[in-house]
Tab-separated table of C-alpha atoms in Angstrom:
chain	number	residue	atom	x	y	z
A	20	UNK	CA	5.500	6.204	26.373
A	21	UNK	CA	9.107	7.406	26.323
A	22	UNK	CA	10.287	10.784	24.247
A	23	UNK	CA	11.573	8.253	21.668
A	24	UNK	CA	8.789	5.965	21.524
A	25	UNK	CA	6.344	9.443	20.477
A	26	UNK	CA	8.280	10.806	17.606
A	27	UNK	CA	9.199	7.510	16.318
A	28	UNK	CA	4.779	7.678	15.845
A	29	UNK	CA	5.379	10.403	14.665
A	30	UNK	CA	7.004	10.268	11.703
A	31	UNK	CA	5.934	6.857	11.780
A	32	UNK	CA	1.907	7.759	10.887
A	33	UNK	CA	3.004	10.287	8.482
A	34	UNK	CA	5.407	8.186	6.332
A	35	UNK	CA	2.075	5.313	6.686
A	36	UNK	CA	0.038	8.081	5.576
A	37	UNK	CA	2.139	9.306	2.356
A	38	UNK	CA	-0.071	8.945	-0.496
A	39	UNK	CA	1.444	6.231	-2.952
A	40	UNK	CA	0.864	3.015	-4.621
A	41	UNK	CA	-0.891	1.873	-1.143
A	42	UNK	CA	-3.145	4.767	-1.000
A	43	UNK	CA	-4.513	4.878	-4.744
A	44	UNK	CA	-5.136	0.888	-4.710
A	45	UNK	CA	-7.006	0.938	-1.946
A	46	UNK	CA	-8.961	4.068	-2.976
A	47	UNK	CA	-9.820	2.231	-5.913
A	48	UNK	CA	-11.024	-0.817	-4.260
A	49	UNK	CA	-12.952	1.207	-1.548
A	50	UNK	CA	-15.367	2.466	-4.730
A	51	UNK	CA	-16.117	-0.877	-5.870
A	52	UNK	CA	-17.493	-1.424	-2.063
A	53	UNK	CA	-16.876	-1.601	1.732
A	54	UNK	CA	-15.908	-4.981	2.051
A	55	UNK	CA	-13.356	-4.590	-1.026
A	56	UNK	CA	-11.167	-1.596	0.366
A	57	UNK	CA	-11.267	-2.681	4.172
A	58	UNK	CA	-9.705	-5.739	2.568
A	59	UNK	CA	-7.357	-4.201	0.338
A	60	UNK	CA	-6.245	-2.294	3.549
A	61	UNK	CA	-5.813	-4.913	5.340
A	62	UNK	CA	-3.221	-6.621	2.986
A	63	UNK	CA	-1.686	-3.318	2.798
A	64	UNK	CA	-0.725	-3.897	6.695
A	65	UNK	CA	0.043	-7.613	5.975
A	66	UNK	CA	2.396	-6.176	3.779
A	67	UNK	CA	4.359	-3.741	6.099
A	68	UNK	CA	4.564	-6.458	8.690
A	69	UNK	CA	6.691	-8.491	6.094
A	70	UNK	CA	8.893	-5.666	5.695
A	71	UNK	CA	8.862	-4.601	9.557
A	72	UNK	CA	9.995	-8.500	10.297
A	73	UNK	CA	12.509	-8.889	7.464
A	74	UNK	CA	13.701	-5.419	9.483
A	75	UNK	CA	13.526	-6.851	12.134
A	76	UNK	CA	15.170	-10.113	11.124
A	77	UNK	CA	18.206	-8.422	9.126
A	78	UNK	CA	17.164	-10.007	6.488
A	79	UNK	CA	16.510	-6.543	4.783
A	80	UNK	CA	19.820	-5.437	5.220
A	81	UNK	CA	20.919	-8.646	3.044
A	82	UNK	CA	18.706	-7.061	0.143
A	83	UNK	CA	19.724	-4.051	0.169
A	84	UNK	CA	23.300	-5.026	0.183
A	85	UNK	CA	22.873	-7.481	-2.600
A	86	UNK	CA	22.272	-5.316	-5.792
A	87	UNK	CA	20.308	-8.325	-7.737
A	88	UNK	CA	18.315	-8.988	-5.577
A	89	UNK	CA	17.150	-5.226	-4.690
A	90	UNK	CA	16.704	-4.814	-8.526
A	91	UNK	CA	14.604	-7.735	-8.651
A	92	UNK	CA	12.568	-6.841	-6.163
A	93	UNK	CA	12.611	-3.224	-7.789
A	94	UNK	CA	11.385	-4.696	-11.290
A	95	UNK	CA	8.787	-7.186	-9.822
A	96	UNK	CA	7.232	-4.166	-8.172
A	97	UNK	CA	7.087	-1.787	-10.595
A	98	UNK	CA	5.531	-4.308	-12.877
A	99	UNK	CA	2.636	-5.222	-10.607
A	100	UNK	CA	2.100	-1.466	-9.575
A	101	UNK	CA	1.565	-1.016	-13.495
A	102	UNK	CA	-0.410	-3.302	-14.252
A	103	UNK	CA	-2.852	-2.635	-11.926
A	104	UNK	CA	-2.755	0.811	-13.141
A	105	UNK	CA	-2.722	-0.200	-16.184
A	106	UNK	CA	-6.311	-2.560	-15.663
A	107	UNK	CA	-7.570	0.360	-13.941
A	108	UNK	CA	-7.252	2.604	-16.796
A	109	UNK	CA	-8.781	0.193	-19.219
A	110	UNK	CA	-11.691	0.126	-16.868
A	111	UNK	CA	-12.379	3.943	-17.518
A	112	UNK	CA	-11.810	3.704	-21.422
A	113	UNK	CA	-13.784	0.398	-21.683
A	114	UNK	CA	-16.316	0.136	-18.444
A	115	UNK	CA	-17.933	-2.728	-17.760
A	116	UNK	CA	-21.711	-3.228	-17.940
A	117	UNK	CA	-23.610	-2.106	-14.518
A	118	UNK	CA	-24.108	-5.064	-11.736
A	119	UNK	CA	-26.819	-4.853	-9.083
A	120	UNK	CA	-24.782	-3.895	-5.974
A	121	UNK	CA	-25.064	-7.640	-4.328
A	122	UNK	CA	-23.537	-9.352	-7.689
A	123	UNK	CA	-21.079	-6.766	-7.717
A	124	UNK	CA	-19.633	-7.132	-4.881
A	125	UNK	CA	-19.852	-10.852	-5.653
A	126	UNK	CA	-17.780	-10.463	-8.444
A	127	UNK	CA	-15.134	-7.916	-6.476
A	128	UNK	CA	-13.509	-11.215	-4.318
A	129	UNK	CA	-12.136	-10.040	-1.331
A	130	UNK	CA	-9.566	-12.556	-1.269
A	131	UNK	CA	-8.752	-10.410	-4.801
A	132	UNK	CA	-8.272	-7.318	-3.029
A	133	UNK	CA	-6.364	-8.576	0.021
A	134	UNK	CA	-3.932	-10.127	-2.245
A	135	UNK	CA	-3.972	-6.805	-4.123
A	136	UNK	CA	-2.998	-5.073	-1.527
A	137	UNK	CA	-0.797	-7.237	0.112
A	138	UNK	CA	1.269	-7.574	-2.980
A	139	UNK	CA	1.700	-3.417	-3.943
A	140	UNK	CA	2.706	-3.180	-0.142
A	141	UNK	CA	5.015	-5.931	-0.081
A	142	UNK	CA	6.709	-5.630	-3.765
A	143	UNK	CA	7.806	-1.950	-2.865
A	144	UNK	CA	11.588	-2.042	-3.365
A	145	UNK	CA	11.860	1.002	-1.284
A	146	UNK	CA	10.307	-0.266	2.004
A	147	UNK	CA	13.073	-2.235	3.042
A	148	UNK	CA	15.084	0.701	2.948
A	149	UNK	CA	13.292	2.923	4.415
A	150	UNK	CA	12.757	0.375	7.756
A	151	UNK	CA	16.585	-0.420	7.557
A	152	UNK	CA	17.528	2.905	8.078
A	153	UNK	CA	14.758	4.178	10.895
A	154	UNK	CA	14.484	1.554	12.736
A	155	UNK	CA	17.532	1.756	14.647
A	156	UNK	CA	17.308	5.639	14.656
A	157	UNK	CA	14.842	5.083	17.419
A	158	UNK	CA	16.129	2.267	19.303
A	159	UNK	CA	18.581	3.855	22.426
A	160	UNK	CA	22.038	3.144	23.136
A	161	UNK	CA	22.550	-0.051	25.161
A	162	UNK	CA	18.856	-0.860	24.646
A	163	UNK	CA	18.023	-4.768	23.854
A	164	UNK	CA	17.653	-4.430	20.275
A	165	UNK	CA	14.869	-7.492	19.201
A	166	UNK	CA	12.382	-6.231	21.975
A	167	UNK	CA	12.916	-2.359	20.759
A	168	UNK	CA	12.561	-3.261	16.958
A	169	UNK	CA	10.048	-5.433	17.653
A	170	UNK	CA	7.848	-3.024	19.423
A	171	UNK	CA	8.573	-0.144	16.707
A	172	UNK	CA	7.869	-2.586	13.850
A	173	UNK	CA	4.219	-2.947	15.722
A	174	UNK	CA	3.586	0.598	16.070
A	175	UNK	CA	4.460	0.857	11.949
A	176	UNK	CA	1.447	-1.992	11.271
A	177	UNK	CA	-1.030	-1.006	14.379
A	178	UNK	CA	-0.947	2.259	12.708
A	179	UNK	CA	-1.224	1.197	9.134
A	180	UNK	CA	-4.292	-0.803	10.266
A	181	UNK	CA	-5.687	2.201	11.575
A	182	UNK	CA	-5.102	4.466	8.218
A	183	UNK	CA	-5.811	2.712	5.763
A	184	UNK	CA	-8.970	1.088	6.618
A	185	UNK	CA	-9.995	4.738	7.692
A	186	UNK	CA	-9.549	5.500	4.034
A	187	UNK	CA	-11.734	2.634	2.779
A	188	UNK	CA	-14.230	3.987	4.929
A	189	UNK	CA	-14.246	7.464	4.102
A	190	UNK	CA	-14.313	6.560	0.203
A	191	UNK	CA	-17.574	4.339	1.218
A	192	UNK	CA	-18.907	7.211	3.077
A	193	UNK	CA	-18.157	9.125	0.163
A	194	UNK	CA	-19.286	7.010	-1.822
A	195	UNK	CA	-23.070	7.757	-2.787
A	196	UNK	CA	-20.991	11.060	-4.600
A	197	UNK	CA	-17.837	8.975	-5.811
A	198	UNK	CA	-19.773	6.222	-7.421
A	199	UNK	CA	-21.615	8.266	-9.815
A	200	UNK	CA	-20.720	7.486	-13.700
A	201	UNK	CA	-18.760	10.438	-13.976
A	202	UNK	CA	-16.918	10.985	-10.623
A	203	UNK	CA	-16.082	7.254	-10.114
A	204	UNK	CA	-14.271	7.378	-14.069
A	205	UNK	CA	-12.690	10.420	-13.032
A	206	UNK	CA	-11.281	8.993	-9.581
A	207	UNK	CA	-10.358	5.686	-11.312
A	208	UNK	CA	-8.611	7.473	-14.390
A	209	UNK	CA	-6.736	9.569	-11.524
A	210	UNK	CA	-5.717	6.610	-9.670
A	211	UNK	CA	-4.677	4.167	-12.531
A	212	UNK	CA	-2.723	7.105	-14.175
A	213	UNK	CA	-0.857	7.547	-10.719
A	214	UNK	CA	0.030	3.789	-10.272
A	215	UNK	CA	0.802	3.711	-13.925
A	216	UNK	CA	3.044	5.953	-13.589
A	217	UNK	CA	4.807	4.807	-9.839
A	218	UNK	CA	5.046	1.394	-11.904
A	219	UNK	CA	7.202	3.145	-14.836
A	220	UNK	CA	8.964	5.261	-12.682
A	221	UNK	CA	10.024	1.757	-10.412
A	222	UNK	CA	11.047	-0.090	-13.353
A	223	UNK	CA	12.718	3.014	-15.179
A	224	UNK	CA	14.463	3.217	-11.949
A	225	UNK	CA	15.923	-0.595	-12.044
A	226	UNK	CA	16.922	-0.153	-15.513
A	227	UNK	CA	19.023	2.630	-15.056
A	228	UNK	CA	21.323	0.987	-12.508
């Protein structure tokens, strides 16, 4: 692996690992069970490799460069990213009745939290962006560009589908300590208040333009 190719990881598997949206959804399906936040992290990377195409593509230079359409984008987000903060806080003020673990996890669909995840990746206005602009930081002059993108848009999901399934784990590890009554409210009223408020911040930001 060339010079290029190692910091582009780099920086790479620490802007994957920046807690946001992505992080605190799938936290929050990981405590509901295994199954639930490997999912959710799996959408997550489903997500960045629809931004790391339209990247790849061009196409996300079109957004960005189109004002309406970034706002849009921008105000769709910000929506969904609050109203799942939103659910999640009604969920600590009004929880619902105890399931045995199997009908739980019955009720948690894990086509539910792929979609969940997929969506709060793929709705983040500021994704395309930030591929746009490092993408061709690390692609070398007189390189072939589709085969360079191409292989730095992998890295960017190979290592998302390493992190955040790590996560889900860890919180199921966790999870004998994270799902007591107490904890788990605590965790969940962290995690809805912190999407509830990267929601409002996204659509505060779309109005103000």
């Amino acid at each position: 692996m060339d010079a290029q190719l190692l910091a582009f990881t780099g920086v790479a598997a620490g802007m994957v690992a920046m807690p946001g949206a992505d992080f605190a959804v799938v936290v929050r399906n990981a405590l509901a069970s295994r199954s639930s936040g490997v999912a959710c992290a799996v959408g997550v990377a489903g997500g960045l490799l629809v931004h790391t195409a339209l990247a790849v593509a061009g196409l996300a230079a079109v957004l960005v460069a189109v004002p309406v359409l970034f706002r849009t984008l921008q105000i769709a987000g910000g929506i969904y990213i609050l109203y799942l903060g939103c659910r999640a806080l009604h969920s600590v003020i009004r929880p619902a009745p105890a399931l045995p673990e199997s009908e739980e996890k019955a009720t948690d669909g894990i086509g539910r939290c792929l979609r969940q995840g997929f969506l709060t990746n793929v709705l983040n206005p500021k994704a395309p962006v930030l591929f746009l602009s490092l993408l061709p930081q690390f692609v070398p002059h007189g390189a072939p560009v589709l085969p360079r993108t191409l292989l730095l848009a992998s890295i960017v999901v190979a290592l998302a589908l390493v992190w955040f399934p790590a996560v889900a784990l860890l919180v199921d590890r966790l999870g004998h300590w994270l799902r007591r009554p107490r904890t788990a409210r605590t965790v969940e009223g962290v995690t809805g208040t912190a999407l509830a408020g990267l929601g409002v911040i996204l659509v505060a930001g779309s109005a103000s333009h």
